Coordinates of C-alpha atoms and ligand atoms in Angstrom, one line a residue:
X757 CA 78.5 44.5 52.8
X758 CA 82.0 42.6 52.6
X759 CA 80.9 40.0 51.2
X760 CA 80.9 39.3 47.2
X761 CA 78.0 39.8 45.0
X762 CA 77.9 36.1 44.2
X763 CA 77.1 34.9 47.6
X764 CA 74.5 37.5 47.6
X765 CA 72.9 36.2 44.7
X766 CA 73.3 32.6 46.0
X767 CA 71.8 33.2 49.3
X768 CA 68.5 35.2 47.2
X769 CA 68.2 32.0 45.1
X770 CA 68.7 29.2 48.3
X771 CA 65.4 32.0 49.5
X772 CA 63.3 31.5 46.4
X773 CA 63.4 28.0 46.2
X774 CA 62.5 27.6 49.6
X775 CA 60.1 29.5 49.4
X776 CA 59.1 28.2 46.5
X777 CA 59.2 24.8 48.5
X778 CA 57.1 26.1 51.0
X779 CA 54.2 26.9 48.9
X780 CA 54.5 23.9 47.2
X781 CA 54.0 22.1 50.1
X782 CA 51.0 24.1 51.5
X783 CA 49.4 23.6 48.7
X784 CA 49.8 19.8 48.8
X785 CA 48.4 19.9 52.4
X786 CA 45.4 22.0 51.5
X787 CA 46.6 24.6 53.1
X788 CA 45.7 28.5 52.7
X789 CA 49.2 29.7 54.3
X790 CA 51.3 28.6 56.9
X791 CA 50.1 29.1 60.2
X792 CA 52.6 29.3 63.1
X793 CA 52.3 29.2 66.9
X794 CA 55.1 29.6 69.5
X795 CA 54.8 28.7 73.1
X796 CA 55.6 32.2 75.3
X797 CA 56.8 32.1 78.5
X798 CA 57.5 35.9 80.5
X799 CA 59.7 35.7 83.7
X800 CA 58.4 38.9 85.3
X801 CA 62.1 39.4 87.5
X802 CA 61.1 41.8 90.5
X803 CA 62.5 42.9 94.2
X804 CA 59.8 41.8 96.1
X805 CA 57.2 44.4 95.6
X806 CA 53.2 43.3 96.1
X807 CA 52.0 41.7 92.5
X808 CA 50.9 43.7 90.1
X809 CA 53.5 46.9 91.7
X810 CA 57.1 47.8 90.3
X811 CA 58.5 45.5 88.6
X812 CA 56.1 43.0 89.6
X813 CA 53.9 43.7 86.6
X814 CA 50.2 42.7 86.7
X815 CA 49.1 39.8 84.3
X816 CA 46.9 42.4 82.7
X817 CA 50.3 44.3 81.5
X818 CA 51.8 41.4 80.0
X819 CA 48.4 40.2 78.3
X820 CA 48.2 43.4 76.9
X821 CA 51.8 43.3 75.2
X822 CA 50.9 39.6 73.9
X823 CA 47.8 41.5 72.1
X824 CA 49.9 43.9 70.4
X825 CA 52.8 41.6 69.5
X826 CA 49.8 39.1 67.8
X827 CA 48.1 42.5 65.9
X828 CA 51.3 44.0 64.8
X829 CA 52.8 40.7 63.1
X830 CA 49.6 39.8 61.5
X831 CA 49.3 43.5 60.5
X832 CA 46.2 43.5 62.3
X833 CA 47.4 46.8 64.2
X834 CA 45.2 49.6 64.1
X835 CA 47.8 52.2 62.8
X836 CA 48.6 49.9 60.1
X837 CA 46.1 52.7 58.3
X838 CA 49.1 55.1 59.1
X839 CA 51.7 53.4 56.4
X840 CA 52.4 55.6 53.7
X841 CA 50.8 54.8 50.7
X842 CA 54.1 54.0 48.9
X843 CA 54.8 51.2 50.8
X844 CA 51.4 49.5 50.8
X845 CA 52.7 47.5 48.0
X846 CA 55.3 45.6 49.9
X847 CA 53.4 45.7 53.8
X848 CA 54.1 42.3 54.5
X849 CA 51.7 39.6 57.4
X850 CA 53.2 36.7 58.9
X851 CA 50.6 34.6 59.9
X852 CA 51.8 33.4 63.5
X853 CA 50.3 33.5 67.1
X854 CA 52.9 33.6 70.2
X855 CA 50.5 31.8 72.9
X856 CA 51.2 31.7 76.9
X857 CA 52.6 28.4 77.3
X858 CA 49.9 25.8 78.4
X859 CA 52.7 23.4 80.1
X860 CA 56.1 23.4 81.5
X861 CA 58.9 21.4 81.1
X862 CA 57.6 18.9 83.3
X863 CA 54.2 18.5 81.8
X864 CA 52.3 20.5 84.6
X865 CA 49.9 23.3 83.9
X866 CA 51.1 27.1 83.7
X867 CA 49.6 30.0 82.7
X868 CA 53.2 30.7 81.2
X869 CA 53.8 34.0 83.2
X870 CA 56.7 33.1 86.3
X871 CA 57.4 35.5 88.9
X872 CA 61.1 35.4 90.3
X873 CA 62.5 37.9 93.0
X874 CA 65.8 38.5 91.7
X875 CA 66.7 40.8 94.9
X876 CA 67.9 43.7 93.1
X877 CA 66.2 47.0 92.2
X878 CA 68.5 47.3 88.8
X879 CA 69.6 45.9 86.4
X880 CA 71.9 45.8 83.1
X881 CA 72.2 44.2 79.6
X882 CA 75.8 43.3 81.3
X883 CA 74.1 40.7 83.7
X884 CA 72.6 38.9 81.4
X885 CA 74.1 35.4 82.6
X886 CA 73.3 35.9 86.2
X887 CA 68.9 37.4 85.2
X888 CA 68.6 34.9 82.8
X889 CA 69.3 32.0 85.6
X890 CA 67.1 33.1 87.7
X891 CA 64.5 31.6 85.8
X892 CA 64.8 29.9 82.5
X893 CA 62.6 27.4 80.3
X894 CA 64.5 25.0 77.7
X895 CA 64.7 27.1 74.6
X896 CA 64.4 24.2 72.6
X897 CA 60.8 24.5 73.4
X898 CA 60.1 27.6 74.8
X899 CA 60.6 31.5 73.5
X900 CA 61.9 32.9 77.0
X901 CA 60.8 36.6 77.7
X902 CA 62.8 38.3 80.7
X903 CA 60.9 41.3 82.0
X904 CA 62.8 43.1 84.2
X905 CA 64.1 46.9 85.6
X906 CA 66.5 47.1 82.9
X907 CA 68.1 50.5 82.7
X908 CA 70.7 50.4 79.9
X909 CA 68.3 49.6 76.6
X910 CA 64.3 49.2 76.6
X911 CA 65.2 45.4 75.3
X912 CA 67.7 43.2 73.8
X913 CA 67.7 39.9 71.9
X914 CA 69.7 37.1 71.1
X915 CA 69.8 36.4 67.4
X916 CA 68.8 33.1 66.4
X917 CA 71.4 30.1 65.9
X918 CA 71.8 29.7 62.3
X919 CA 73.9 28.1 59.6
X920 CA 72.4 28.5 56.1
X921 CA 73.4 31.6 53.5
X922 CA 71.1 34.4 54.8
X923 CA 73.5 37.0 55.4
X924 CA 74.0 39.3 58.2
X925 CA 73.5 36.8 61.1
X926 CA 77.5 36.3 61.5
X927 CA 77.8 37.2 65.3
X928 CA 75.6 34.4 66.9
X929 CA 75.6 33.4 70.4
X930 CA 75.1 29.6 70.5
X931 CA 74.3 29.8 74.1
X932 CA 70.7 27.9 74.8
X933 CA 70.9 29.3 78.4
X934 CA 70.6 32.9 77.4
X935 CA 68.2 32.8 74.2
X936 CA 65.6 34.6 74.0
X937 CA 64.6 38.4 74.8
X938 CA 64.8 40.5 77.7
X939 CA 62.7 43.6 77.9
X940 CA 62.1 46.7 80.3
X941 CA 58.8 46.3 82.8
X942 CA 58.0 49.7 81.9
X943 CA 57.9 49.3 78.1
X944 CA 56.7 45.9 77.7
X945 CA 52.8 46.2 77.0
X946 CA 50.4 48.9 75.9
X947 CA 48.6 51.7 77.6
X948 CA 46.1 52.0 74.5
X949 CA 42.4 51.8 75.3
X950 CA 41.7 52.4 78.7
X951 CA 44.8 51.0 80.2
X952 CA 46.9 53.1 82.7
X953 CA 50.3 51.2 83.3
X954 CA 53.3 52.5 84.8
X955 CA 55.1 53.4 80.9
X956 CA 57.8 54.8 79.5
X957 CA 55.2 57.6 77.6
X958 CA 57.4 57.0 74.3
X959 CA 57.3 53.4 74.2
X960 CA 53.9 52.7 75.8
X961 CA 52.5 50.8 72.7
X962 CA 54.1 47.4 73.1
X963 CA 56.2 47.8 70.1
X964 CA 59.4 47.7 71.6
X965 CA 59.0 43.5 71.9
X966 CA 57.7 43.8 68.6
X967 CA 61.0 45.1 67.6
X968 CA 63.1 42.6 70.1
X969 CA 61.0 39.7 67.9
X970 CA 62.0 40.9 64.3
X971 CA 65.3 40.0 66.0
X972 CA 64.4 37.0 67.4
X973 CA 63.2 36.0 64.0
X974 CA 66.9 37.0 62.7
X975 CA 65.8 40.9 61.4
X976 CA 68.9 43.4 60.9
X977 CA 67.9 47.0 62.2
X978 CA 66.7 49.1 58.8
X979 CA 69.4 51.1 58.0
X980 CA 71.7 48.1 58.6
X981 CA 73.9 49.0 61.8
X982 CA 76.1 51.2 59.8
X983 CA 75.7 55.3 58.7
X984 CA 76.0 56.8 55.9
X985 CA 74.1 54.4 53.4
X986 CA 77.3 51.7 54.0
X987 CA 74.7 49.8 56.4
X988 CA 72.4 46.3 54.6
X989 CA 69.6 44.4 56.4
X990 CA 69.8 41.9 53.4
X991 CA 66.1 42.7 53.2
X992 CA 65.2 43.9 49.6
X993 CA 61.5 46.0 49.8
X994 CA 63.1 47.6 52.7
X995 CA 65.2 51.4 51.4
X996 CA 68.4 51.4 52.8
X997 CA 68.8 54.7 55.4
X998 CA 71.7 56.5 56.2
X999 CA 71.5 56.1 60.0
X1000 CA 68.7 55.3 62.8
X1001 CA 65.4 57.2 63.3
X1002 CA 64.7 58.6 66.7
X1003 CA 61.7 60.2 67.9
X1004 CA 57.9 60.8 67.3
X1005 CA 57.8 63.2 65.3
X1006 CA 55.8 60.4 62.5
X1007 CA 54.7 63.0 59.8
X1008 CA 57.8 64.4 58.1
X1009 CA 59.1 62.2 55.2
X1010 CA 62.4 61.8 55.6
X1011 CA 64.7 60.8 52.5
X1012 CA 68.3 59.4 52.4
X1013 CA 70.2 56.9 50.5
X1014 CA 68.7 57.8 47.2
X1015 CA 65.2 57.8 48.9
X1016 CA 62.2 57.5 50.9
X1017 CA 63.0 56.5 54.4
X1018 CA 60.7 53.6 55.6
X1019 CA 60.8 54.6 59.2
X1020 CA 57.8 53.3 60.4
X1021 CA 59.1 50.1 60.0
X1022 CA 59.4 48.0 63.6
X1023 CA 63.3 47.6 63.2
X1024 CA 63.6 51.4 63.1
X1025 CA 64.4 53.6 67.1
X1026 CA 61.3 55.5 66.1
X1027 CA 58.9 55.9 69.5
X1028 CA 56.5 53.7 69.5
X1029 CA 53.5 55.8 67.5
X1030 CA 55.2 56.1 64.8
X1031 CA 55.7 52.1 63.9
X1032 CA 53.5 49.9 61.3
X1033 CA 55.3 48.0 59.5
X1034 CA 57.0 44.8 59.0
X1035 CA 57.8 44.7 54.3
X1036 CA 56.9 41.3 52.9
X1037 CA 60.7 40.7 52.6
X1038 CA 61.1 40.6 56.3
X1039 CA 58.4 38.5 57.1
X1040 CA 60.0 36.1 54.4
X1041 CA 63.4 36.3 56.1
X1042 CA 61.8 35.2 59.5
X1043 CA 60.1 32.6 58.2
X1044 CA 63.0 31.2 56.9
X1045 CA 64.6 31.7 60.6
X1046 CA 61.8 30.3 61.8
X1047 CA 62.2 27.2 59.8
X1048 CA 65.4 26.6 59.9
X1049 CA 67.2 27.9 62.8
X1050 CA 67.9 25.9 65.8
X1051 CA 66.2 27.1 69.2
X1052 CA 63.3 28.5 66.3
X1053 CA 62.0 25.6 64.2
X1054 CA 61.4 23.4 67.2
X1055 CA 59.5 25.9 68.9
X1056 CA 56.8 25.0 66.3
X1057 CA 56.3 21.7 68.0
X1058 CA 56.7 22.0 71.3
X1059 CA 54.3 20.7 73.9
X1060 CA 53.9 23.8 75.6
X1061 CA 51.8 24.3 72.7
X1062 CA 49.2 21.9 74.0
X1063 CA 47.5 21.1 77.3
X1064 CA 49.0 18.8 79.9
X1065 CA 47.4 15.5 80.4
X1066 CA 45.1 15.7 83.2
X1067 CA 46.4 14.4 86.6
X1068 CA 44.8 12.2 89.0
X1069 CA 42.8 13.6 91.7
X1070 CA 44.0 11.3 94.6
X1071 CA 43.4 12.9 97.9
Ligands
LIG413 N1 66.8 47.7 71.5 C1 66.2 48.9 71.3 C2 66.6 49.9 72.4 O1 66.7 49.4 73.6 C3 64.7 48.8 71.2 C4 64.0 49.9 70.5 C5 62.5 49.8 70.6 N2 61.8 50.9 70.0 C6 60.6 51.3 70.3 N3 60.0 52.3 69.7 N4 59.9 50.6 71.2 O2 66.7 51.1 72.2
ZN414 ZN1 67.2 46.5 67.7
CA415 CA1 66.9 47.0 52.7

């Protein structure tokens, strides 16, 4: 918001073109879309409790939050059916798959979930130097997940490294060491179905990485980090709000700013049942991030992507 008009328009057109650029070149290529896959890898941080207790999640916990992140970005979600009807027209897809990595950094098999002991019962966004070296995979190639007892926010995220006009992406952390997201163990995956894991009730739908991820991919909360309709997240199809939605209660329309609040979009504070949507704007913006940034366009082509070479069996 301090920045001039002209930039603004600069940056929309630098979008258009390459996007425009994009679909050029998918077309060349035969191509239907643009299909994207990032190599995953989870660090379950615990204290030593027995696998699958505490903070020692069970594979099945963070299988079932890969699911969800994979449905909700593909707007393949169930609730998708809950968007309001005025914003059908701009419910956007992004067609990209986040896959457990197949290898690590030293080309041997993983099934991309590492389990550290960090010997503490607690911990807080303000450690996030000392968590994050417990275990870390180059972030060239790998999107890092920390999943830990974090007791000060359900997750955090460190925006992408970027230099080209989208606006709003001004306080970056260059830091490869720390990129990537860390999120609570008990609101990281989904108790939907018949699943019973230990959740936060509120956030027990797996959209809180969801969320973390629009960051990741460079998305500016909804009503644009600042009250009273002053806020931008440089996202068009999404109406500006006047401050953050809280709670569950998904029914009410809510207007502000000259309109109809959009709050069941993933970059809302709404509980977790009331979130659907990620606007074609947004999923435009990430893709950009996701092109361009560094630590985001090399994920695309990293060999944790594919599986190792075999090793000999020598005995
Ligand atoms: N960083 C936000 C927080 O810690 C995440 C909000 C996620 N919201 C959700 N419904 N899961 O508050
Ligand atoms: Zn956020
Ligand atoms: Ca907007």
């Amino acid at each position: 918001h301090n920045q001039s008009n002209i930039d603004r328009k600069a940056a929309e057109q630098w979008l258009r073109d390459k996007i425009n650029q994009r679909k050029a070149q998918s077309k060349n290529l035969r191509r239907q879309s643009t299909s994207y896959k990032i190599p995953v890898v989870f660090h379950i941080i615990h204290n030593g409790e027995p696998l699958g207790t505490g903070a020692n999640i069970p594979d099945a916990q963070v299988l079932s939050q890969l699911d969800v992140l994979n449905a909700d970005f593909k707007r393949l979600n169930a609730d998708a059916a809950n968007t309001p009807v005025e914003f059908l027209d701009v419910a956007g897809s992004m067609d990209v798959e986040f896959v457990l990595a197949k290898q690590d950094e030293a080309g041997l098999p993983t099934t991309g979930i590492v389990r550290v002991d960090g010997g503490r019962q607690e911990w807080f966004s303000s450690d996030n130097e000392t968590l994050k070296a417990l275990s870390y995979w180059p972030a060239e190639n790998y999107f890092n997940i920390w999943v830990c007892n974090l007791i000060d926010y359900l997750g955090y995220t460190q925006f992408p490294f970027y230099t080209g006009p989208l606006q709003g992406l001004n306080e970056q952390n260059t830091n490869r060491q720390t990129d990537g997201v860390v999120v609570t163990h008990t609101a990281l995956g989904s108790n939907d179905g018949d699943n019973n894991f230990v959740l936060k009730p509120r956030f027990s739908k797996g959209r809180t990485l969801t969320h973390e991820v629009g960051h990741f991919f460079g998305l500016i909360h909804i009503w644009g980090d600042e009250d009273e309709c002053l806020g931008n997240d440089f996202v068009d199809d999404t109406p500006n709000q006047d401050k953050a939605t809280a709670g569950g209660n998904c029914s009410q329309v809510r207007t502000s700013c000259g309109g109809i609040n959009m709050f069941q979009n993933y970059m809302d504070y709404t509980d977790d049942v009331c979130m659907n949507i990620f606007t074609v704007k947004q999923v435009e913006r990430m893709e950009i991030i996701l092109e361009n940034a560094i630590r985001r366009v090399s994920l695309l082509n990293s060999p944790g992507l594919i599986d190792p070479a075999p090793v000999d069996n020598d005995l």
